[in-house]
């Protein structure tokens, strides 16, 4: 707002004009005093401006550093991993292993009809690279739970070396069904897979699905939690803790073109392998 010389006001004094030579000694002393006052005021303004500049500069020189995107919300060690599907295309699994990734969940299908075209290749190559493997299936509640379970069971049987990790029910959508129906069908899938493969399946899910619904019928299964955050993840009320945590879907790993989901296991590599 207008604060220039034309605006007037008491804050700015112009430099006094020197008195003519015929003025008295008293007038000359008064002139010197006015000069001193004006210069002192000007110096104060310059100093204040300099201080303000330093404050602004220091504020810009020390920006707030965002929290590092790494999981640090469990007491004890964690083991890094990824989950993949055909979206990641051809993966150099040896480079992935050298980058520190120690496990991978590999998609077998989307529902009962859409088999993942990269599953067999990823399954074999991950094993050759030394990456512990588990299979996951994107669950479609509006399709037959048993047909989906049988597809995964068939994919697991006869595979080289078997699975290193339990299979996963990927539960993200309701398919337009009531949540109680979704839970019943998910339980049918879990019971079928357990009875045929002799392992306890893992449930992958996020908190949004259970904001107003009861997940307790699934809470006996190990939880693979999806929550993209740089702070501690929020676990759905039915589970006391997470076993796996997918903390971002925009990770970067050597050997994979583009982004990939990053996960951690709450434990050591030995504890991870003991899940099987």
mmCIF file of C-alpha atoms in Angstrom:
data_model
loop_
_atom_site.group_PDB
_atom_site.id
_atom_site.type_symbol
_atom_site.label_atom_id
_atom_site.label_comp_id
_atom_site.label_asym_id
_atom_site.label_seq_id
_atom_site.Cartn_x
_atom_site.Cartn_y
_atom_site.Cartn_z
ATOM 1 C CA UNK A 1 0.000 0.000 0.000
ATOM 2 C CA UNK A 2 1.153 3.564 -0.732
ATOM 3 C CA UNK A 3 4.127 4.421 1.449
ATOM 4 C CA UNK A 4 6.305 6.304 -0.984
ATOM 5 C CA UNK A 5 7.605 9.838 -0.693
ATOM 6 C CA UNK A 6 4.353 11.327 -1.943
ATOM 7 C CA UNK A 7 2.311 9.722 0.825
ATOM 8 C CA UNK A 8 3.643 11.993 3.586
ATOM 9 C CA UNK A 9 3.902 11.011 7.243
ATOM 10 C CA UNK A 10 6.240 11.473 10.167
ATOM 11 C CA UNK A 11 8.445 8.415 9.580
ATOM 12 C CA UNK A 12 10.571 9.956 6.839
ATOM 13 C CA UNK A 13 12.455 13.243 7.220
ATOM 14 C CA UNK A 14 14.247 14.879 4.301
ATOM 15 C CA UNK A 15 17.852 15.944 4.751
ATOM 16 C CA UNK A 16 17.958 19.549 6.073
ATOM 17 C CA UNK A 17 19.297 22.199 3.748
ATOM 18 C CA UNK A 18 22.568 23.747 4.939
ATOM 19 C CA UNK A 19 22.098 27.190 6.467
ATOM 20 C CA UNK A 20 23.379 30.177 4.630
ATOM 21 C CA UNK A 21 26.753 31.516 5.710
ATOM 22 C CA UNK A 22 25.179 34.568 7.347
ATOM 23 C CA UNK A 23 23.196 32.404 9.871
ATOM 24 C CA UNK A 24 24.181 32.489 13.554
ATOM 25 C CA UNK A 25 26.291 29.868 15.307
ATOM 26 C CA UNK A 26 23.161 28.573 17.135
ATOM 27 C CA UNK A 27 21.376 28.019 13.841
ATOM 28 C CA UNK A 28 24.356 26.080 12.518
ATOM 29 C CA UNK A 29 24.424 23.778 15.581
ATOM 30 C CA UNK A 30 20.683 23.118 15.197
ATOM 31 C CA UNK A 31 21.268 22.187 11.546
ATOM 32 C CA UNK A 32 23.977 19.682 12.525
ATOM 33 C CA UNK A 33 21.666 18.065 15.079
ATOM 34 C CA UNK A 34 18.921 17.627 12.473
ATOM 35 C CA UNK A 35 21.397 16.005 10.097
ATOM 36 C CA UNK A 36 22.516 13.579 12.785
ATOM 37 C CA UNK A 37 18.907 12.599 13.569
ATOM 38 C CA UNK A 38 18.042 11.947 9.911
ATOM 39 C CA UNK A 39 21.176 9.876 9.292
ATOM 40 C CA UNK A 40 20.567 7.835 12.432
ATOM 41 C CA UNK A 41 17.035 7.093 11.244
ATOM 42 C CA UNK A 42 18.282 6.087 7.802
ATOM 43 C CA UNK A 43 20.919 3.790 9.310
ATOM 44 C CA UNK A 44 18.242 2.133 11.439
ATOM 45 C CA UNK A 45 16.127 1.469 8.377
ATOM 46 C CA UNK A 46 19.086 -0.091 6.524
ATOM 47 C CA UNK A 47 19.982 -2.317 9.471
ATOM 48 C CA UNK A 48 16.369 -3.484 9.880
ATOM 49 C CA UNK A 49 16.184 -4.339 6.184
ATOM 50 C CA UNK A 50 19.431 -6.284 6.408
ATOM 51 C CA UNK A 51 18.199 -8.276 9.401
ATOM 52 C CA UNK A 52 14.943 -9.086 7.608
ATOM 53 C CA UNK A 53 16.911 -10.255 4.575
ATOM 54 C CA UNK A 54 19.043 -12.560 6.716
ATOM 55 C CA UNK A 55 15.977 -14.005 8.405
ATOM 56 C CA UNK A 56 14.303 -14.699 5.067
ATOM 57 C CA UNK A 57 17.500 -16.160 3.599
ATOM 58 C CA UNK A 58 18.042 -18.407 6.594
ATOM 59 C CA UNK A 59 14.444 -19.598 6.358
ATOM 60 C CA UNK A 60 14.954 -20.546 2.718
ATOM 61 C CA UNK A 61 18.318 -22.136 3.320
ATOM 62 C CA UNK A 62 16.915 -24.610 5.850
ATOM 63 C CA UNK A 63 13.717 -26.043 4.304
ATOM 64 C CA UNK A 64 11.807 -28.739 6.150
ATOM 65 C CA UNK A 65 13.016 -32.135 4.953
ATOM 66 C CA UNK A 66 10.116 -34.574 4.376
ATOM 67 C CA UNK A 67 10.153 -37.777 6.361
ATOM 68 C CA UNK A 68 11.936 -40.627 4.619
ATOM 69 C CA UNK A 69 9.544 -43.143 3.046
ATOM 70 C CA UNK A 70 10.690 -46.232 4.865
ATOM 71 C CA UNK A 71 8.961 -48.607 7.242
ATOM 72 C CA UNK A 72 10.069 -48.078 10.824
ATOM 73 C CA UNK A 73 6.999 -48.884 12.810
ATOM 74 C CA UNK A 74 7.832 -52.277 14.265
ATOM 75 C CA UNK A 75 10.275 -53.128 17.003
ATOM 76 C CA UNK A 76 12.894 -55.365 15.502
ATOM 77 C CA UNK A 77 14.151 -56.146 12.003
ATOM 78 C CA UNK A 78 12.145 -56.013 8.795
ATOM 79 C CA UNK A 79 12.742 -57.721 5.445
ATOM 80 C CA UNK A 80 12.137 -55.874 2.138
ATOM 81 C CA UNK A 81 10.043 -57.281 -0.680
ATOM 82 C CA UNK A 82 7.839 -56.459 -3.668
ATOM 83 C CA UNK A 83 4.649 -57.658 -5.325
ATOM 84 C CA UNK A 84 4.361 -57.914 -9.092
ATOM 85 C CA UNK A 85 2.097 -58.815 -11.978
ATOM 86 C CA UNK A 86 2.258 -58.554 -15.747
ATOM 87 C CA UNK A 87 2.151 -54.758 -15.329
ATOM 88 C CA UNK A 88 5.886 -54.874 -14.530
ATOM 89 C CA UNK A 89 6.533 -56.703 -17.819
ATOM 90 C CA UNK A 90 9.874 -58.525 -18.037
ATOM 91 C CA UNK A 91 11.778 -58.432 -14.750
ATOM 92 C CA UNK A 92 15.513 -58.956 -14.278
ATOM 93 C CA UNK A 93 15.193 -60.965 -11.061
ATOM 94 C CA UNK A 94 18.928 -61.231 -10.450
ATOM 95 C CA UNK A 95 19.215 -57.451 -10.383
ATOM 96 C CA UNK A 96 16.184 -57.325 -8.093
ATOM 97 C CA UNK A 97 17.917 -59.684 -5.667
ATOM 98 C CA UNK A 98 21.160 -57.713 -5.812
ATOM 99 C CA UNK A 99 19.142 -54.588 -4.956
ATOM 100 C CA UNK A 100 18.254 -56.167 -1.609
ATOM 101 C CA UNK A 101 14.772 -57.533 -2.331
ATOM 102 C CA UNK A 102 14.317 -60.849 -0.496
ATOM 103 C CA UNK A 103 10.734 -61.834 -1.226
ATOM 104 C CA UNK A 104 8.042 -61.300 -3.832
ATOM 105 C CA UNK A 105 4.356 -61.976 -4.071
ATOM 106 C CA UNK A 106 3.505 -62.828 -7.688
ATOM 107 C CA UNK A 107 0.008 -62.513 -9.105
ATOM 108 C CA UNK A 108 -1.493 -65.738 -10.423
ATOM 109 C CA UNK A 109 -4.781 -64.288 -11.677
ATOM 110 C CA UNK A 110 -7.433 -61.606 -11.526
ATOM 111 C CA UNK A 111 -10.470 -63.612 -10.478
ATOM 112 C CA UNK A 112 -11.319 -66.972 -12.014
ATOM 113 C CA UNK A 113 -11.020 -65.959 -15.661
ATOM 114 C CA UNK A 114 -7.949 -63.768 -16.153
ATOM 115 C CA UNK A 115 -4.716 -65.643 -15.577
ATOM 116 C CA UNK A 116 -1.659 -63.440 -15.295
ATOM 117 C CA UNK A 117 0.414 -64.066 -18.455
ATOM 118 C CA UNK A 118 3.701 -63.406 -16.629
ATOM 119 C CA UNK A 119 3.074 -65.653 -13.636
ATOM 120 C CA UNK A 120 4.974 -68.731 -14.822
ATOM 121 C CA UNK A 121 8.004 -66.715 -15.954
ATOM 122 C CA UNK A 122 8.130 -64.617 -12.787
ATOM 123 C CA UNK A 123 7.657 -67.690 -10.606
ATOM 124 C CA UNK A 124 10.571 -69.556 -12.178
ATOM 125 C CA UNK A 125 12.934 -66.590 -12.499
ATOM 126 C CA UNK A 126 12.398 -65.390 -8.945
ATOM 127 C CA UNK A 127 13.390 -68.807 -7.628
ATOM 128 C CA UNK A 128 16.527 -68.920 -9.783
ATOM 129 C CA UNK A 129 17.539 -65.519 -8.422
ATOM 130 C CA UNK A 130 17.052 -66.593 -4.796
ATOM 131 C CA UNK A 131 13.972 -64.449 -4.098
ATOM 132 C CA UNK A 132 11.442 -66.130 -1.790
ATOM 133 C CA UNK A 133 8.096 -66.447 -3.587
ATOM 134 C CA UNK A 134 4.425 -66.437 -2.769
ATOM 135 C CA UNK A 135 1.394 -66.312 -5.071
ATOM 136 C CA UNK A 136 -1.498 -63.895 -4.725
ATOM 137 C CA UNK A 137 -4.895 -63.817 -6.400
ATOM 138 C CA UNK A 138 -6.988 -60.696 -6.929
ATOM 139 C CA UNK A 139 -10.285 -61.824 -5.455
ATOM 140 C CA UNK A 140 -13.548 -61.073 -7.255
ATOM 141 C CA UNK A 141 -16.369 -61.519 -4.714
ATOM 142 C CA UNK A 142 -18.995 -61.578 -7.467
ATOM 143 C CA UNK A 143 -17.375 -64.693 -8.975
ATOM 144 C CA UNK A 144 -17.264 -68.213 -7.564
ATOM 145 C CA UNK A 145 -14.962 -68.269 -4.539
ATOM 146 C CA UNK A 146 -14.248 -71.978 -5.034
ATOM 147 C CA UNK A 147 -13.447 -71.589 -8.732
ATOM 148 C CA UNK A 148 -10.952 -68.870 -7.883
ATOM 149 C CA UNK A 149 -9.435 -70.943 -5.091
ATOM 150 C CA UNK A 150 -9.118 -73.972 -7.370
ATOM 151 C CA UNK A 151 -7.309 -71.904 -10.002
ATOM 152 C CA UNK A 152 -4.698 -70.846 -7.455
ATOM 153 C CA UNK A 153 -4.409 -74.378 -6.035
ATOM 154 C CA UNK A 154 -3.830 -75.782 -9.500
ATOM 155 C CA UNK A 155 -1.167 -73.171 -10.203
ATOM 156 C CA UNK A 156 0.674 -74.084 -7.005
ATOM 157 C CA UNK A 157 0.658 -77.852 -7.404
ATOM 158 C CA UNK A 158 3.583 -79.260 -9.300
ATOM 159 C CA UNK A 159 5.516 -76.009 -9.384
ATOM 160 C CA UNK A 160 9.276 -76.295 -9.181
ATOM 161 C CA UNK A 161 10.355 -76.238 -5.562
ATOM 162 C CA UNK A 162 6.888 -75.312 -4.336
ATOM 163 C CA UNK A 163 6.065 -71.968 -2.750
ATOM 164 C CA UNK A 164 8.295 -70.303 -0.176
ATOM 165 C CA UNK A 165 5.440 -68.235 1.282
ATOM 166 C CA UNK A 166 1.742 -68.893 1.912
ATOM 167 C CA UNK A 167 -0.747 -67.929 -0.815
ATOM 168 C CA UNK A 168 -2.563 -64.606 -0.571
ATOM 169 C CA UNK A 169 -6.203 -63.606 -0.924
ATOM 170 C CA UNK A 170 -6.093 -60.073 -2.358
ATOM 171 C CA UNK A 171 -9.301 -58.510 -1.018
ATOM 172 C CA UNK A 172 -9.850 -54.963 -2.279
ATOM 173 C CA UNK A 173 -13.384 -54.738 -3.715
ATOM 174 C CA UNK A 174 -16.903 -55.837 -2.864
ATOM 175 C CA UNK A 175 -18.119 -56.457 -6.409
ATOM 176 C CA UNK A 176 -21.308 -54.653 -5.456
ATOM 177 C CA UNK A 177 -22.170 -57.235 -2.806
ATOM 178 C CA UNK A 178 -22.976 -56.651 0.872
ATOM 179 C CA UNK A 179 -19.816 -56.802 2.944
ATOM 180 C CA UNK A 180 -21.122 -59.758 4.959
ATOM 181 C CA UNK A 181 -21.453 -61.750 1.724
ATOM 182 C CA UNK A 182 -17.941 -60.711 0.696
ATOM 183 C CA UNK A 183 -16.569 -61.959 4.030
ATOM 184 C CA UNK A 184 -18.419 -65.283 3.704
ATOM 185 C CA UNK A 185 -17.019 -65.862 0.222
ATOM 186 C CA UNK A 186 -13.531 -64.866 1.317
ATOM 187 C CA UNK A 187 -13.776 -67.406 4.137
ATOM 188 C CA UNK A 188 -14.841 -70.080 1.644
ATOM 189 C CA UNK A 189 -11.728 -69.300 -0.437
ATOM 190 C CA UNK A 190 -9.488 -69.468 2.634
ATOM 191 C CA UNK A 191 -10.943 -72.774 3.825
ATOM 192 C CA UNK A 192 -10.585 -74.342 0.379
ATOM 193 C CA UNK A 193 -6.960 -73.263 -0.067
ATOM 194 C CA UNK A 194 -6.009 -74.329 3.454
ATOM 195 C CA UNK A 195 -7.560 -77.776 3.041
ATOM 196 C CA UNK A 196 -5.858 -78.405 -0.303
ATOM 197 C CA UNK A 197 -2.422 -76.885 0.245
ATOM 198 C CA UNK A 198 -2.057 -77.398 3.980
ATOM 199 C CA UNK A 199 -1.024 -73.799 4.704
ATOM 200 C CA UNK A 200 -2.642 -70.801 6.372
ATOM 201 C CA UNK A 201 -3.434 -68.204 3.677
ATOM 202 C CA UNK A 202 -2.599 -64.541 4.072
ATOM 203 C CA UNK A 203 -5.205 -61.792 3.601
ATOM 204 C CA UNK A 204 -4.173 -58.648 1.745
ATOM 205 C CA UNK A 205 -6.487 -55.696 2.384
ATOM 206 C CA UNK A 206 -6.666 -52.037 3.357
ATOM 207 C CA UNK A 207 -8.458 -50.072 6.007
ATOM 208 C CA UNK A 208 -10.972 -48.349 3.708
ATOM 209 C CA UNK A 209 -12.881 -51.583 3.106
ATOM 210 C CA UNK A 210 -13.391 -52.056 6.846
ATOM 211 C CA UNK A 211 -14.125 -48.504 7.935
ATOM 212 C CA UNK A 212 -17.714 -49.445 8.786
ATOM 213 C CA UNK A 213 -17.554 -53.236 8.409
ATOM 214 C CA UNK A 214 -16.499 -56.147 10.595
ATOM 215 C CA UNK A 215 -13.415 -58.049 9.427
ATOM 216 C CA UNK A 216 -13.217 -60.280 12.500
ATOM 217 C CA UNK A 217 -14.125 -63.495 10.562
ATOM 218 C CA UNK A 218 -10.860 -62.997 8.631
ATOM 219 C CA UNK A 219 -8.694 -61.833 11.522
ATOM 220 C CA UNK A 220 -7.192 -65.262 12.212
ATOM 221 C CA UNK A 221 -5.274 -64.950 8.947
ATOM 222 C CA UNK A 222 -1.934 -63.134 8.795
ATOM 223 C CA UNK A 223 -2.499 -59.579 7.579
ATOM 224 C CA UNK A 224 -0.764 -58.052 4.584
ATOM 225 C CA UNK A 225 -1.759 -54.425 5.020
ATOM 226 C CA UNK A 226 -2.014 -51.882 2.218
ATOM 227 C CA UNK A 227 -1.488 -48.375 3.558
ATOM 228 C CA UNK A 228 0.600 -45.841 1.648
ATOM 229 C CA UNK A 229 2.120 -43.612 4.276
ATOM 230 C CA UNK A 230 5.470 -42.464 5.638
ATOM 231 C CA UNK A 231 4.229 -42.824 9.198
ATOM 232 C CA UNK A 232 2.995 -45.885 11.062
ATOM 233 C CA UNK A 233 0.200 -47.619 9.113
ATOM 234 C CA UNK A 234 -3.321 -47.868 10.473
ATOM 235 C CA UNK A 235 -4.290 -51.489 11.064
ATOM 236 C CA UNK A 236 -7.989 -52.468 10.732
ATOM 237 C CA UNK A 237 -9.478 -53.062 14.159
ATOM 238 C CA UNK A 238 -9.945 -56.826 13.687
ATOM 239 C CA UNK A 239 -6.180 -57.452 13.457
ATOM 240 C CA UNK A 240 -3.766 -56.766 16.309
ATOM 241 C CA UNK A 241 -0.831 -56.175 13.961
ATOM 242 C CA UNK A 242 0.387 -56.455 10.394
ATOM 243 C CA UNK A 243 2.646 -59.235 9.167
ATOM 244 C CA UNK A 244 3.364 -57.663 5.781
ATOM 245 C CA UNK A 245 2.989 -53.998 4.887
ATOM 246 C CA UNK A 246 2.669 -52.571 1.382
ATOM 247 C CA UNK A 247 3.801 -49.017 1.999
ATOM 248 C CA UNK A 248 3.901 -47.571 -1.533
ATOM 249 C CA UNK A 249 2.845 -48.354 -5.082
ATOM 250 C CA UNK A 250 5.469 -46.050 -6.608
ATOM 251 C CA UNK A 251 8.667 -47.802 -5.632
ATOM 252 C CA UNK A 252 11.759 -48.060 -7.816
ATOM 253 C CA UNK A 253 13.853 -51.235 -7.908
ATOM 254 C CA UNK A 254 16.767 -51.992 -10.248
ATOM 255 C CA UNK A 255 15.743 -54.695 -12.698
ATOM 256 C CA UNK A 256 12.157 -53.432 -12.988
ATOM 257 C CA UNK A 257 11.061 -50.828 -15.514
ATOM 258 C CA UNK A 258 8.679 -48.294 -14.046
ATOM 259 C CA UNK A 259 7.121 -48.288 -10.607
ATOM 260 C CA UNK A 260 6.488 -51.302 -8.394
ATOM 261 C CA UNK A 261 4.756 -51.962 -5.082
ATOM 262 C CA UNK A 262 7.151 -52.080 -2.128
ATOM 263 C CA UNK A 263 6.515 -54.252 0.920
ATOM 264 C CA UNK A 264 8.164 -55.247 4.168
ATOM 265 C CA UNK A 265 7.842 -58.287 6.371
ATOM 266 C CA UNK A 266 7.848 -57.760 10.137
ATOM 267 C CA UNK A 267 10.773 -60.033 10.928
ATOM 268 C CA UNK A 268 14.002 -61.551 9.676
ATOM 269 C CA UNK A 269 14.483 -63.531 6.480
ATOM 270 C CA UNK A 270 14.630 -66.706 8.537
ATOM 271 C CA UNK A 271 11.313 -65.862 10.173
ATOM 272 C CA UNK A 272 9.872 -65.085 6.760
ATOM 273 C CA UNK A 273 10.785 -68.510 5.404
ATOM 274 C CA UNK A 274 9.393 -70.138 8.523
ATOM 275 C CA UNK A 275 5.895 -68.904 7.591
ATOM 276 C CA UNK A 276 5.682 -71.784 5.155
#
